[in-house]
XYZ file of N, CA and C in Angstrom:
285
model
N -14.681 -26.141 -3.952
C -13.340 -26.078 -3.382
C -13.000 -24.497 -3.041
N -12.633 -24.423 -1.757
C -12.222 -23.064 -1.477
C -10.799 -22.814 -1.810
N -10.434 -21.448 -2.132
C -9.137 -21.169 -2.621
C -8.410 -20.229 -1.355
N -7.337 -20.725 -1.082
C -6.665 -19.941 -0.148
C -5.701 -18.933 -0.669
N -6.060 -17.619 -0.352
C -5.269 -16.658 -1.185
C -4.303 -15.993 -0.110
N -4.015 -16.426 0.956
C -3.085 -15.908 1.730
C -1.783 -15.587 1.310
N -1.271 -16.546 0.594
C 0.116 -16.265 -0.144
C 0.125 -15.149 -1.169
N -0.997 -15.110 -1.734
C -1.053 -13.931 -3.026
C -1.136 -12.825 -2.023
N -2.001 -12.609 -1.057
C -2.161 -11.319 -0.121
C -0.713 -10.915 0.342
N 0.085 -11.867 0.699
C 1.411 -11.492 1.237
C 2.421 -11.051 0.200
N 2.195 -11.588 -0.880
C 2.940 -11.011 -2.126
C 2.589 -9.794 -2.551
N 1.233 -9.482 -2.673
C 0.797 -8.186 -2.879
C 1.172 -7.150 -1.722
N 1.132 -7.469 -0.630
C 1.328 -6.748 0.486
C 2.867 -6.086 0.384
N 3.769 -7.192 0.167
C 5.240 -6.999 -0.042
C 5.345 -5.913 -1.194
N 4.740 -6.314 -2.090
C 4.912 -5.472 -3.380
C 4.624 -3.984 -3.233
N 3.405 -3.826 -2.467
C 2.927 -2.549 -1.993
C 3.883 -1.741 -1.198
N 4.341 -2.421 -0.277
C 5.523 -1.840 0.564
C 6.762 -1.331 -0.235
N 7.315 -2.220 -1.084
C 8.269 -1.827 -1.977
C 7.893 -0.614 -2.839
N 6.731 -0.624 -3.259
C 6.234 0.511 -4.240
C 6.303 1.845 -3.417
N 5.905 1.654 -1.806
C 5.702 2.852 -1.113
C 7.075 3.307 -0.840
N 8.053 2.367 -0.622
C 9.341 2.713 -0.578
C 9.973 3.588 -1.643
N 9.853 3.073 -3.045
C 10.299 3.898 -4.201
C 9.582 5.182 -4.247
N 8.257 5.238 -3.802
C 7.650 6.512 -3.751
C 8.173 7.366 -2.930
N 8.521 6.828 -1.557
C 9.022 7.736 -0.670
C 10.414 8.460 -1.009
N 11.292 7.453 -1.677
C 12.542 7.995 -2.192
C 12.447 8.999 -3.298
N 11.445 8.738 -4.300
C 11.279 9.791 -5.148
C 10.769 11.241 -4.484
N 9.882 10.918 -3.586
C 9.483 12.156 -2.894
C 10.382 12.941 -2.155
N 11.275 12.175 -1.583
C 12.482 12.867 -0.755
C 13.406 13.568 -1.719
N 13.669 12.827 -3.068
C 14.511 13.664 -3.994
C 13.643 14.881 -4.538
N 12.481 14.828 -4.668
C 11.774 15.823 -5.111
C 11.649 16.931 -4.225
N 11.532 16.518 -2.807
C 11.385 17.542 -1.720
C 12.820 18.223 -1.730
N 13.969 17.604 -1.760
C 15.303 18.291 -1.777
C 15.272 19.135 -2.862
N 14.929 18.722 -4.080
C 15.016 19.793 -5.274
C 14.192 20.896 -5.018
N 12.928 20.732 -4.452
C 12.149 21.866 -4.083
C 12.587 22.794 -3.247
N 13.284 22.342 -2.126
C 13.958 23.197 -1.176
C 14.899 24.035 -1.840
N 15.842 23.348 -2.750
C 16.868 24.183 -3.398
C 16.332 25.135 -4.415
N 15.176 24.775 -5.055
C 14.562 25.811 -5.863
C 13.859 26.899 -5.143
N 13.369 26.656 -3.954
C 12.750 27.688 -3.058
C 13.866 28.705 -2.584
N 15.034 28.042 -2.306
C 16.069 28.951 -1.798
C 16.614 29.807 -2.907
N 16.606 29.352 -4.069
C 17.074 30.123 -5.310
C 16.090 31.269 -5.488
N 14.723 30.780 -5.543
C 13.624 31.625 -5.987
C 13.525 32.886 -4.773
N 13.736 32.333 -3.452
C 13.614 33.306 -2.455
C 14.639 34.531 -2.669
N 16.036 33.985 -3.110
C 17.048 34.958 -3.154
C 16.728 35.949 -4.409
N 15.918 35.400 -5.500
C 15.770 36.210 -6.785
C 14.597 37.090 -6.531
N 13.383 36.334 -5.959
C 12.176 37.263 -5.919
C 11.779 37.747 -4.415
N 12.558 37.350 -3.555
C 12.236 37.869 -2.123
C 11.628 36.668 -1.361
N 11.702 36.861 0.001
C 11.142 35.613 0.934
C 9.741 35.524 0.867
N 8.877 36.194 0.205
C 7.544 35.992 0.001
C 7.075 35.273 -1.070
N 8.049 34.444 -1.679
C 7.722 33.693 -2.865
C 6.805 32.481 -2.583
N 5.728 32.208 -3.175
C 5.032 31.008 -2.902
C 5.523 29.710 -3.177
N 4.806 28.769 -2.938
C 5.256 27.345 -3.195
C 4.818 27.112 -4.701
N 5.746 26.173 -5.503
C 5.489 25.848 -6.881
C 5.036 24.565 -7.031
N 4.776 24.208 -8.050
C 4.309 22.728 -8.300
C 5.197 21.549 -7.858
N 6.455 21.911 -7.758
C 7.485 20.909 -7.229
C 7.329 20.624 -5.742
N 6.934 21.768 -5.014
C 6.448 21.440 -3.596
C 5.324 20.670 -3.506
N 4.304 20.976 -4.228
C 3.116 20.222 -4.205
C 3.190 18.735 -4.810
N 3.990 18.353 -5.640
C 4.357 17.030 -6.231
C 5.149 16.245 -5.131
N 6.306 17.076 -4.417
C 6.790 16.142 -3.507
C 5.925 15.914 -2.379
N 5.071 16.891 -1.698
C 4.155 16.425 -0.690
C 3.223 15.299 -1.049
N 2.586 15.385 -2.334
C 1.825 14.391 -2.760
C 2.347 13.081 -2.775
N 3.564 12.946 -3.217
C 4.479 11.664 -3.406
C 4.687 11.073 -2.165
N 5.082 11.947 -1.159
C 5.363 11.366 0.241
C 4.059 10.896 0.929
N 2.702 11.649 0.507
C 1.604 11.045 0.941
C 1.245 9.689 0.489
N 1.273 9.691 -0.920
C 1.070 8.468 -1.599
C 1.995 7.324 -1.070
N 3.176 7.613 -0.819
C 3.931 6.416 -0.164
C 3.578 5.969 1.164
N 3.122 6.946 1.977
C 2.612 6.468 3.209
C 1.192 5.678 2.967
N 0.494 6.097 2.228
C -0.687 5.329 1.911
C -0.517 3.984 1.357
N 0.284 3.983 0.277
C 0.723 2.548 -0.333
C 1.344 1.574 0.567
N 2.191 2.205 1.342
C 2.885 1.374 2.496
C 1.928 0.890 3.422
N 1.050 1.719 3.912
C 0.144 1.314 4.779
C -0.798 0.385 4.303
N -1.186 0.411 3.075
C -1.952 -0.649 2.505
C -1.320 -1.859 2.261
N -0.156 -1.899 2.206
C 0.616 -3.156 2.099
C 0.743 -3.841 3.341
N 1.129 -2.988 4.538
C 1.087 -3.523 5.925
C -0.362 -4.247 6.170
N -1.497 -3.521 5.911
C -2.687 -3.925 6.127
C -2.961 -5.537 5.370
N -2.483 -5.512 4.204
C -2.544 -6.884 3.639
C -1.731 -7.833 4.211
N -0.501 -7.522 4.706
C 0.323 -8.554 5.538
C -0.467 -9.068 6.864
N -1.107 -8.055 7.327
C -1.780 -8.321 8.761
C -2.999 -9.135 8.625
N -3.694 -9.407 7.397
C -4.714 -10.089 7.113
C -4.771 -11.541 7.680
N -5.634 -12.038 8.351
C -5.633 -13.516 8.696
C -6.600 -14.217 7.901
N -6.349 -15.432 7.443
C -7.284 -16.080 6.488
C -8.537 -16.536 7.454
N -9.755 -16.635 6.863
C -10.761 -17.266 7.386
C -10.396 -18.642 7.901
N -11.084 -19.197 9.053
C -10.649 -20.536 9.394
C -11.434 -21.582 8.393
N -10.962 -22.597 8.095
C -11.679 -23.544 7.187
C -12.886 -24.115 7.918
N -13.775 -24.185 7.065
C -15.071 -24.747 7.587
C -15.081 -26.154 8.141
N -15.600 -26.463 9.247
C -15.482 -27.837 10.060
C -16.641 -28.588 9.354
N -16.217 -29.812 8.938
C -17.081 -30.710 8.438
C -17.649 -31.745 9.445
N -18.971 -31.978 9.613
C -19.389 -32.956 10.697
C -19.210 -34.451 10.041
N -19.178 -35.179 10.884
C -19.085 -36.649 10.511
C -20.195 -37.341 9.859
N -21.413 -36.833 10.077
C -22.692 -37.149 9.644
C -22.758 -36.856 8.181
N -23.480 -37.713 7.385
C -23.591 -37.452 6.028
C -25.284 -37.392 5.906
N -25.610 -36.452 5.072
C -27.072 -36.310 4.811
C -27.462 -37.104 3.770
N -28.499 -37.825 3.825
C -29.097 -38.592 2.626
C -30.364 -37.912 2.417
N -30.809 -38.139 1.083
C -32.038 -37.395 0.455
C -33.023 -38.574 0.742
N -34.103 -38.076 1.289
C -35.286 -38.894 1.424
C -36.209 -38.623 0.148
N -36.963 -39.852 -0.132
C -37.608 -39.754 -1.430
C -37.432 -40.191 -2.582
């Protein structure tokens, strides 16, 4: 008996899209905090101040959000394989 996992794929795809949205939100908040931090650091240390770990974390979070949401969309677009067609003839064993 074949199992149809279309509904499970749709649930997982939706969950990945929601997770991507949460990651994007946290990445945006982190990017806002990084921008404020860089403005303060530039006023204290000068305009040549390099990026800190907060900038890297926000960029990585936004990249992870995009990848997670894309995986969710890909799962939603998957079409199930067509069910095998059974012929009307039955095979009998000889012998």
